[in-house]
Structure formats: C-alpha cells, structure tokens
C-alpha cells in the first residue's frame, strides 16, 4: 500500500458508496421494516388518522393512557393525546426524569388540500369545492391527481362524522382540473402557473332533477352527502376536510429499493420513532416519542410544537418523580426527527454536493436548517453533534450530514428550534426524501431503517 493510500484511509472521509455498504442481512431487515411502514402510511394520511393508528399500535404493545399524579415505575408504558392531532408515547426509565428525558419528535401533518369554510358551488355544469392549500406545495403538482377526502364534520347537535372516502379502488375519488396545453401557451414562472383560487375540486355533474330551481348540481351533491353522512351545507362551517393524494404506497425501482408514497414528510420519521419507543423495554432515562401537528404551517396553534402541551406532559412526569420540570427539560436531549432533501441529479444545481444528503447514505443529520445567514434555526452545538455522532457510530447506524440546498437558494425549518427554546439539546435527524412535498414522495428502505436504529439508540 502506498503512503498516500494509507494516509488517506487514516485521515480522510470515506467516499460515498450508497447502498453497497449495507449487508444483505441489513437490506432484508430494512425491507421487513418497510412493510410495516407502508401499511402505516396508507392508513395515516392526516394527523388525526396517524394519531388513531399510533394509539392502536401503542395499545397493542402495552401502552396505557397517562394519568396525572400517578406514580410510574421503570418500564411502564404510557401515551397521551392532544386533541386527536398529536400523540406522545413514553417508556419510564430506571432513573425516571432525574437525568432529563430522551425525546424523538416527528410531525404527522403533511402538505395537502384543505377546504375553505364555505366551499360548495356549481359552475359550467360542474359541482365544485373551493379549496385552500395547506403547507408548501408546488401547486401544479396537485392538479390532475386522484384525491381522497379525509376529515371530520361536527354537526350543530355536537355529534361528529368522520369521513374517509376515495382511498379504496371501488370508491369514487376527486380531482383538481388543469387547463389543456393547447390553450395554455403563456409563459409563467412555476410559482404562478396555478392560481390557488383555481384549485377547485371536481365533485359531481348530475342535477337533482330537471326543475327550474337553481344550483341543482350543488343540491344533488348535498343530498348525496346528507344521505350518506347526515350533514347539511351549514355543517361545512364546523368541519376539517382534507383532500390527500389517493395513491397507494408502492415500491419504486426494478430492485424495489425505494418507497413511493404520500406524506413521507414526516411520517417516515414518525413511524421509526414510534417503533423505537415500542421496542424499548426499560431504558435508563424516560424516553418519549412525540408526534406533533402543524409543522408544515409553522408549528403554531395548540397542536403544533410551539404549544405547551409536551412541556406540560414532561412537567407532569417530573412532578410524579419529585423533580422540577424545568430542571428535567434542561437535562433532556432530543432528536428532532424530520426529513431532508435528497440530492436529485436531475436538478443538481440546487444542491451543494459536498454537504447535501443522498439516498442510501443512511440517516441524515442536519446541524441547522433555516435560510440565508443561518436565520430561523437552532444550530446544534459541536458538543451535541459529537455526542450523537459517537452514539450512531457505537450502534453501527449509517449516517450522513445534510444541508438542505445551496446557501441562499431557499431554505426550510423544522421543530428543532422550538425544542431548543425549552433549553433542550437538540439536532435534526431524519430520512432523505426525493421530490419532497409532491403528491408522491420517494425515500429508500435502508435509510428508513437507519432512522429507526438511530431513535432506538437514543432511547437505549
Ligand atoms: Mn417535515
Ligand atoms: Mn415538510
């Protein structure tokens, strides 16, 4: 061996080798893990559905509802739910909260198409719903794809109706139309290609009868909705109705190495962090997986990460142990579990190739997110980076570093800064995603599995 070769191996970073560094056993484990994830993703389109799914999964694995002021013992498993849109799973540690808690926090909301409060109308012989998009989307991607309806309607008498329609092949689905290319010759920047006020959802075309009454198509649709769900047009005013892509989660590629699906951001971090909590028996420190809502719109609101819900839960756990809540937070450590943008060779110019993340290079650590001169982000310290790096190496978890894209090209944020504001050590760690925020996003199976191993390592 030449001196340079020897020295290079000792001193320089290893070259990226993609999936070649995973053993056949690891690839098999990753494929098995992906099977459970795909089922989760198909059943957890919205935050409400994700909470319901995780609650069931947790109960099946011995988690019981949290009770305030109850004394818990090492190995006890509890869950807590915030307004059916966020959920926390905790496994009580040998030392309880005395040395802080270990947190994995992911979000379970994903970009989608919401309805306006007063959505129903008809025009040009078509029944339509006015929409208001949720989260950061390239609007043109969301036209002409099959959409399914998810959500809840609260009626005047206080009863609720849950709707999930369009996911099964034998059910009707919905669509946002787009102008044919023949009549769309005007050059427009991508951001202006679709006017959000044109993102109306096509829901029918038959009139109720042939009378001279007005808006008979809208009336017919309301009759169908009333027959099926017992709702009236006024009930739209107290409803949360979300249209999500009706795509089934699928394997991608001849080698089936990747997964295509709606809502990888951030359910591909939520699911591994849930499984890590489920597989944790009696940790040293109490560990908590928390799945939050509203990340895609800035983490505001009482179900978002800026709410005090998780803080109060930790205070309650601390109190039950005879500890001060703020002291527990000050000793806590967190992996902010969120996705990063995987390098896409077709759009290479948006990335800085020495510092972006790649498919099959393992779980991505983002030291900071934000934009411009590191605005609006929590920049993890060298010390905490060192600690997490050592933990991943100890556990044989393949990982990589990832900046979102070139400096000043754009940017993005995560919940990490809100966790950091609670005086918790935190860094972003998650899965690299291709075409993030599109109706169908892509991740790799081994990267998903490495995320699970990272969260498990934090808890154990
Ligand atoms: Mn995200
Ligand atoms: Mn996102």
Coordinates of C-alpha atoms and ligand atoms in Angstrom, one line a residue:
X1 CA 0.0 0.0 0.0
X2 CA 1.4 3.4 -0.9
X3 CA 1.9 6.0 1.8
X4 CA -0.8 8.3 0.3
X5 CA -3.3 5.5 0.3
X6 CA -2.6 4.5 3.8
X7 CA -2.7 8.1 5.0
X8 CA -5.9 8.8 3.1
X9 CA -7.6 5.9 4.8
X10 CA -6.5 7.2 8.2
X11 CA -7.2 10.9 7.7
X12 CA -9.8 11.5 5.0
X13 CA -13.5 10.9 4.9
X14 CA -14.6 7.7 3.3
X15 CA -16.1 8.0 -0.2
X16 CA -19.9 7.6 -0.6
X17 CA -20.8 4.1 -1.7
X18 CA -24.6 4.2 -1.4
X19 CA -26.3 1.0 -0.6
X20 CA -23.2 -1.0 -1.3
X21 CA -22.2 -0.5 2.4
X22 CA -25.3 -2.3 3.7
X23 CA -25.0 -6.0 4.3
X24 CA -27.6 -8.4 2.7
X25 CA -28.9 -9.0 6.3
X26 CA -29.4 -5.3 6.8
X27 CA -31.2 -4.9 3.5
X28 CA -33.5 -7.8 4.4
X29 CA -34.2 -6.2 7.8
X30 CA -34.8 -2.9 6.0
X31 CA -37.3 -4.5 3.7
X32 CA -39.2 -6.1 6.5
X33 CA -39.3 -2.8 8.4
X34 CA -40.6 -1.1 5.3
X35 CA -43.6 -3.4 5.1
X36 CA -45.0 -2.2 8.4
X37 CA -44.3 1.4 7.4
X38 CA -46.1 1.1 4.1
X39 CA -49.3 -0.1 5.9
X40 CA -48.9 2.8 8.4
X41 CA -48.6 5.3 5.6
X42 CA -51.6 4.0 3.7
X43 CA -53.7 4.4 6.9
X44 CA -52.3 7.6 8.3
X45 CA -53.0 10.2 5.6
X46 CA -53.8 13.0 8.1
X47 CA -52.6 13.8 11.6
X48 CA -55.9 12.6 13.0
X49 CA -55.6 9.3 11.2
X50 CA -51.9 9.0 12.3
X51 CA -52.9 9.5 15.9
X52 CA -55.6 6.9 15.7
X53 CA -53.2 4.4 14.1
X54 CA -50.4 5.0 16.6
X55 CA -52.8 4.9 19.5
X56 CA -54.0 1.4 18.4
X57 CA -50.4 0.3 17.8
X58 CA -49.3 1.5 21.2
X59 CA -52.2 -0.1 23.0
X60 CA -51.5 -3.4 21.3
X61 CA -47.9 -3.1 22.7
X62 CA -48.8 -2.4 26.3
X63 CA -49.1 1.4 26.4
X64 CA -52.0 2.8 28.6
X65 CA -53.4 6.3 28.8
X66 CA -51.3 8.7 31.0
X67 CA -52.9 9.6 34.4
X68 CA -51.9 12.8 36.1
X69 CA -50.4 12.5 39.5
X70 CA -49.9 8.7 39.2
X71 CA -46.6 7.2 40.3
X72 CA -44.9 5.3 37.5
X73 CA -42.3 2.6 37.7
X74 CA -39.4 1.8 35.3
X75 CA -40.7 0.0 32.2
X76 CA -44.2 1.5 32.5
X77 CA -45.6 2.4 29.1
X78 CA -48.0 5.3 28.7
X79 CA -49.4 7.5 26.0
X80 CA -51.0 10.9 25.9
X81 CA -53.1 12.5 23.1
X82 CA -53.5 16.2 22.3
X83 CA -56.9 17.0 20.7
X84 CA -56.6 13.8 18.5
X85 CA -53.9 15.5 16.4
X86 CA -50.7 14.9 18.4
X87 CA -49.7 11.9 20.5
X88 CA -46.8 11.1 22.9
X89 CA -45.6 7.6 23.9
X90 CA -43.4 7.4 26.9
X91 CA -41.5 4.5 28.4
X92 CA -40.5 5.2 32.0
X93 CA -36.7 4.8 32.7
X94 CA -34.8 3.3 35.6
X95 CA -33.8 6.9 36.6
X96 CA -37.2 8.3 35.6
X97 CA -36.8 12.0 34.8
X98 CA -33.8 12.7 37.1
X99 CA -31.3 12.9 34.3
X100 CA -33.7 14.5 31.8
X101 CA -35.8 12.7 29.2
X102 CA -34.8 11.4 25.8
X103 CA -37.0 12.8 23.0
X104 CA -37.7 11.8 19.4
X105 CA -40.2 14.3 17.9
X106 CA -41.6 14.0 14.4
X107 CA -44.6 15.6 12.7
X108 CA -47.6 13.9 11.3
X109 CA -49.2 16.6 9.2
X110 CA -48.3 16.7 5.5
X111 CA -49.0 19.2 2.7
X112 CA -52.5 18.7 1.3
X113 CA -55.5 20.5 0.0
X114 CA -58.0 21.7 2.7
X115 CA -61.5 23.1 2.0
X116 CA -62.5 26.7 2.6
X117 CA -65.1 27.0 5.3
X118 CA -67.9 27.7 2.7
X119 CA -66.8 25.5 -0.2
X120 CA -69.7 24.2 -2.2
X121 CA -70.8 25.7 -5.6
X122 CA -71.6 24.9 -9.1
X123 CA -70.4 26.5 -12.4
X124 CA -70.4 25.5 -16.0
X125 CA -72.4 22.3 -15.3
X126 CA -69.9 21.1 -12.7
X127 CA -70.2 20.7 -8.9
X128 CA -67.1 22.1 -7.2
X129 CA -65.5 22.8 -3.8
X130 CA -63.3 25.8 -3.1
X131 CA -60.0 24.8 -1.5
X132 CA -57.2 26.4 0.4
X133 CA -53.9 24.5 0.2
X134 CA -52.1 23.5 3.4
X135 CA -48.3 23.7 3.6
X136 CA -45.7 24.5 1.0
X137 CA -46.6 22.9 -2.3
X138 CA -45.7 23.4 -6.0
X139 CA -49.4 23.9 -6.9
X140 CA -49.1 22.5 -10.4
X141 CA -48.2 19.1 -9.0
X142 CA -51.5 18.8 -7.1
X143 CA -53.8 19.2 -10.2
X144 CA -54.8 16.2 -12.2
X145 CA -54.0 13.6 -9.5
X146 CA -56.6 11.5 -7.8
X147 CA -57.6 12.9 -4.4
X148 CA -59.3 11.2 -1.5
X149 CA -61.4 13.0 1.2
X150 CA -60.4 12.7 4.9
X151 CA -61.7 14.6 7.9
X152 CA -64.3 15.4 10.4
X153 CA -67.6 17.3 10.4
X154 CA -69.1 18.5 13.7
X155 CA -72.9 18.9 13.4
X156 CA -75.0 21.5 15.2
X157 CA -76.1 18.9 17.8
X158 CA -72.5 18.2 18.7
X159 CA -72.3 14.8 17.0
X160 CA -69.4 14.2 14.7
X161 CA -68.9 12.4 11.4
X162 CA -65.6 11.0 10.3
X163 CA -65.1 10.8 6.6
X164 CA -62.5 8.7 4.7
X165 CA -63.5 8.4 1.0
X166 CA -61.6 7.6 -2.1
X167 CA -58.7 5.5 -0.8
X168 CA -60.3 2.2 -1.9
X169 CA -60.3 1.3 -5.6
X170 CA -64.1 0.8 -5.6
X171 CA -64.8 4.2 -4.1
X172 CA -65.2 7.5 -6.0
X173 CA -62.3 9.9 -5.9
X174 CA -61.9 13.6 -6.7
X175 CA -59.6 15.8 -8.8
X176 CA -58.4 19.4 -9.4
X177 CA -58.6 20.1 -13.1
X178 CA -55.9 21.9 -15.1
X179 CA -56.0 23.7 -18.5
X180 CA -55.1 21.7 -21.5
X181 CA -51.6 22.6 -23.0
X182 CA -53.2 23.7 -26.3
X183 CA -54.8 26.7 -24.6
X184 CA -52.0 27.3 -22.1
X185 CA -49.3 28.9 -24.2
X186 CA -48.5 31.8 -21.9
X187 CA -45.0 31.5 -20.3
X188 CA -45.4 31.8 -16.5
X189 CA -43.0 31.1 -13.7
X190 CA -43.7 27.8 -11.9
X191 CA -45.0 29.6 -8.8
X192 CA -47.6 31.4 -10.9
X193 CA -48.5 28.5 -13.1
X194 CA -51.6 27.7 -11.0
X195 CA -53.7 30.3 -9.3
X196 CA -54.7 28.9 -5.9
X197 CA -58.2 30.3 -6.5
X198 CA -58.4 27.9 -9.5
X199 CA -57.7 24.9 -7.3
X200 CA -61.3 23.8 -7.1
X201 CA -62.1 20.2 -6.5
X202 CA -64.4 18.5 -9.0
X203 CA -67.1 16.6 -7.1
X204 CA -70.1 15.9 -9.5
X205 CA -72.1 16.9 -12.5
X206 CA -75.6 15.5 -12.3
X207 CA -78.5 17.8 -11.3
X208 CA -81.1 16.8 -8.7
X209 CA -83.9 16.9 -11.2
X210 CA -85.0 18.9 -14.3
X211 CA -86.9 21.6 -12.5
X212 CA -86.2 25.3 -12.7
X213 CA -84.8 25.6 -9.2
X214 CA -81.3 27.0 -9.2
X215 CA -78.0 25.2 -8.4
X216 CA -79.4 21.7 -8.9
X217 CA -76.0 20.1 -9.2
X218 CA -74.9 21.5 -5.8
X219 CA -78.2 20.5 -4.4
X220 CA -77.8 16.9 -5.7
X221 CA -74.3 16.7 -4.1
X222 CA -75.7 18.0 -0.8
X223 CA -78.5 15.4 -1.0
X224 CA -75.9 12.6 -1.5
X225 CA -73.8 13.9 1.4
X226 CA -76.9 14.1 3.6
X227 CA -78.0 10.6 2.7
X228 CA -74.5 9.2 3.5
X229 CA -73.3 11.4 6.4
X230 CA -76.4 13.2 7.6
X231 CA -74.8 16.6 7.0
X232 CA -76.1 19.9 5.6
X233 CA -74.3 22.7 3.8
X234 CA -74.0 24.7 7.1
X235 CA -72.1 21.8 8.6
X236 CA -69.1 22.7 6.4
X237 CA -68.7 25.7 8.7
X238 CA -67.6 23.4 11.6
X239 CA -65.5 20.8 9.7
X240 CA -61.9 19.9 8.9
X241 CA -61.9 18.3 5.5
X242 CA -58.6 17.5 3.8
X243 CA -58.0 16.2 0.3
X244 CA -54.9 14.0 0.1
X245 CA -53.5 12.1 -2.9
X246 CA -55.2 8.8 -3.3
X247 CA -52.0 7.0 -4.3
X248 CA -51.2 3.7 -2.6
X249 CA -47.7 3.4 -1.1
X250 CA -45.7 1.5 -3.7
X251 CA -42.2 0.1 -4.0
X252 CA -40.1 2.1 -6.5
X253 CA -37.5 0.7 -8.9
X254 CA -36.8 -2.7 -10.5
X255 CA -34.8 -3.5 -7.4
X256 CA -37.6 -2.3 -5.1
X257 CA -35.1 -0.4 -3.1
X258 CA -37.2 2.7 -2.6
X259 CA -40.7 3.5 -1.5
X260 CA -43.0 6.0 -3.2
X261 CA -45.9 7.4 -1.1
X262 CA -47.8 10.4 0.0
X263 CA -46.6 12.0 3.3
X264 CA -43.2 10.6 3.8
X265 CA -42.5 14.1 5.2
X266 CA -42.7 13.4 8.0
X267 CA -44.3 10.0 8.6
X268 CA -41.0 8.3 7.5
X269 CA -39.6 9.7 10.8
X270 CA -42.8 9.4 12.8
X271 CA -43.1 5.6 12.3
X272 CA -39.5 4.7 13.1
X273 CA -39.6 6.8 16.2
X274 CA -42.9 5.1 17.3
X275 CA -41.3 1.7 16.7
X276 CA -38.2 2.7 18.7
X277 CA -40.4 3.5 21.7
X278 CA -42.4 0.3 21.3
X279 CA -39.2 -1.8 21.2
X280 CA -37.7 0.0 24.2
X281 CA -38.3 -2.1 27.4
X282 CA -36.6 -0.4 30.5
X283 CA -34.4 2.5 29.4
X284 CA -32.1 4.4 31.8
X285 CA -33.8 7.8 31.2
X286 CA -37.5 8.1 30.5
X287 CA -37.9 8.2 26.7
X288 CA -40.7 10.0 24.8
X289 CA -41.7 9.8 21.2
X290 CA -43.9 12.7 20.4
X291 CA -45.7 13.2 17.1
X292 CA -46.8 16.8 16.5
X293 CA -49.2 18.6 14.2
X294 CA -48.9 21.9 12.2
X295 CA -45.2 21.7 11.3
X296 CA -46.0 22.3 7.7
X297 CA -47.6 25.7 8.6
X298 CA -45.1 26.9 11.1
X299 CA -45.8 24.8 14.3
X300 CA -48.3 27.4 15.5
X301 CA -51.5 26.5 17.3
X302 CA -52.3 24.3 20.3
X303 CA -51.5 21.1 18.5
X304 CA -48.2 22.5 17.0
X305 CA -44.8 22.3 18.5
X306 CA -45.0 25.8 19.8
X307 CA -47.8 24.9 22.1
X308 CA -47.0 24.0 25.7
X309 CA -48.6 20.5 25.5
X310 CA -45.4 18.5 25.5
X311 CA -43.8 20.8 28.1
X312 CA -46.8 20.2 30.5
X313 CA -46.6 16.5 29.9
X314 CA -42.9 16.5 30.8
X315 CA -43.6 18.7 33.9
X316 CA -46.2 16.2 35.0
X317 CA -43.8 13.3 34.6
X318 CA -41.2 15.3 36.5
X319 CA -43.6 16.1 39.3
X320 CA -44.6 12.5 39.7
X321 CA -40.8 11.8 40.2
X322 CA -40.5 14.7 42.7
X323 CA -38.4 16.7 40.2
X324 CA -38.7 20.2 38.9
X325 CA -40.0 20.3 35.3
X326 CA -37.6 23.0 34.1
X327 CA -34.6 21.1 35.5
X328 CA -35.8 17.9 33.7
X329 CA -36.0 19.9 30.4
X330 CA -32.6 21.4 31.0
X331 CA -31.0 17.9 31.1
X332 CA -33.0 16.5 28.2
X333 CA -31.8 15.5 24.8
X334 CA -33.8 15.4 21.6
X335 CA -33.6 14.1 18.1
X336 CA -35.9 16.4 16.0
X337 CA -37.0 13.8 13.6
X338 CA -37.6 15.4 10.2
X339 CA -36.7 14.7 6.6
X340 CA -34.1 16.4 4.4
X341 CA -33.9 16.9 0.7
X342 CA -32.1 14.1 -1.1
X343 CA -29.7 15.0 -3.9
X344 CA -31.5 14.8 -7.2
X345 CA -29.1 14.5 -10.2
X346 CA -31.7 15.9 -12.5
X347 CA -31.7 19.2 -10.5
X348 CA -28.1 19.1 -9.4
X349 CA -27.7 22.9 -9.5
X350 CA -29.9 23.4 -6.4
X351 CA -27.6 21.3 -4.2
X352 CA -24.1 21.8 -2.9
X353 CA -22.8 18.3 -3.4
X354 CA -20.3 18.2 -0.6
X355 CA -22.9 19.0 2.0
X356 CA -26.3 17.7 0.8
X357 CA -27.8 14.3 1.6
X358 CA -28.1 11.3 -0.7
X359 CA -30.4 8.4 -1.0
X360 CA -29.0 5.2 0.7
X361 CA -26.3 7.1 2.6
X362 CA -28.2 6.5 5.8
X363 CA -30.0 8.7 8.2
X364 CA -29.3 12.5 7.7
X365 CA -28.2 14.8 10.5
X366 CA -28.9 18.5 9.8
X367 CA -26.8 20.5 12.1
X368 CA -29.0 23.5 11.3
X369 CA -31.8 24.3 8.8
X370 CA -33.2 27.8 8.3
X371 CA -32.2 30.1 5.4
X372 CA -29.8 32.9 4.5
X373 CA -27.2 33.5 7.2
X374 CA -28.5 30.7 9.4
X375 CA -31.7 32.6 10.2
X376 CA -34.6 30.9 12.0
X377 CA -32.9 27.8 13.1
X378 CA -31.4 26.0 16.0
X379 CA -27.7 25.3 15.2
X380 CA -26.7 22.2 17.1
X381 CA -23.5 22.6 19.2
X382 CA -20.3 20.8 18.3
X383 CA -20.6 19.1 21.7
X384 CA -24.1 17.7 20.9
X385 CA -23.1 16.8 17.3
X386 CA -20.1 14.9 18.8
X387 CA -22.4 13.1 21.2
X388 CA -24.9 12.0 18.6
X389 CA -22.1 11.1 16.1
X390 CA -20.5 8.9 18.7
X391 CA -23.8 7.2 19.5
X392 CA -24.5 6.4 15.9
X393 CA -21.0 5.0 15.3
X394 CA -21.4 2.9 18.5
X395 CA -24.6 1.4 17.2
X396 CA -23.4 0.9 13.6
X397 CA -26.0 3.3 12.2
X398 CA -25.1 4.5 8.8
X399 CA -25.5 8.3 8.7
X400 CA -24.6 11.4 6.7
X401 CA -24.6 15.1 7.1
X402 CA -27.1 17.2 5.1
X403 CA -27.7 20.8 4.4
X404 CA -31.0 21.5 2.6
X405 CA -29.5 23.0 -0.5
X406 CA -27.1 25.7 -1.7
X407 CA -26.8 28.7 0.6
X408 CA -29.3 31.4 -0.3
X409 CA -31.1 29.3 -2.8
X410 CA -34.0 28.7 -0.5
X411 CA -34.4 27.1 2.9
X412 CA -36.7 25.5 5.3
X413 CA -37.3 24.9 9.0
X414 CA -38.2 22.2 11.4
X415 CA -39.4 21.9 15.0
X416 CA -35.9 21.8 16.4
X417 CA -35.7 25.5 17.3
X418 CA -38.9 25.2 19.4
X419 CA -37.4 22.3 21.3
X420 CA -34.1 24.2 21.7
X421 CA -36.1 27.1 23.1
X422 CA -37.1 24.9 26.0
X423 CA -33.4 24.6 26.9
X424 CA -33.1 21.1 25.5
X425 CA -30.1 19.9 23.4
X426 CA -31.5 19.0 20.0
X427 CA -30.4 18.2 16.5
X428 CA -32.4 17.3 13.3
X429 CA -32.1 13.7 12.2
X430 CA -34.2 12.0 9.6
X431 CA -34.6 10.5 6.2
X432 CA -33.5 11.9 2.8
X433 CA -36.5 12.4 0.5
X434 CA -36.8 12.9 -3.2
X435 CA -39.4 15.3 -4.5
X436 CA -40.4 16.4 -1.1
X437 CA -43.9 17.9 -0.7
X438 CA -45.1 16.4 -4.0
X439 CA -48.2 14.2 -4.0
X440 CA -45.9 11.2 -4.2
X441 CA -42.5 11.4 -2.4
X442 CA -39.6 8.9 -2.5
X443 CA -37.3 7.5 0.2
X444 CA -35.1 4.5 0.4
X445 CA -35.8 1.5 2.6
X446 CA -32.4 1.2 4.3
X447 CA -32.5 5.0 5.1
X448 CA -35.9 4.4 6.8
X449 CA -34.4 1.5 8.8
X450 CA -31.4 3.5 9.8
X451 CA -33.7 6.2 11.2
X452 CA -35.3 3.5 13.4
X453 CA -31.9 2.4 14.6
X454 CA -30.9 6.0 15.4
X455 CA -34.0 6.6 17.6
X456 CA -33.7 3.2 19.3
X457 CA -30.0 4.1 20.0
X458 CA -31.1 7.4 21.6
X459 CA -33.6 5.7 23.9
X460 CA -31.3 2.8 24.8
Ligands
LIG1 MN1 -41.0 17.9 7.7
LIG2 MN1 -42.4 19.5 5.1

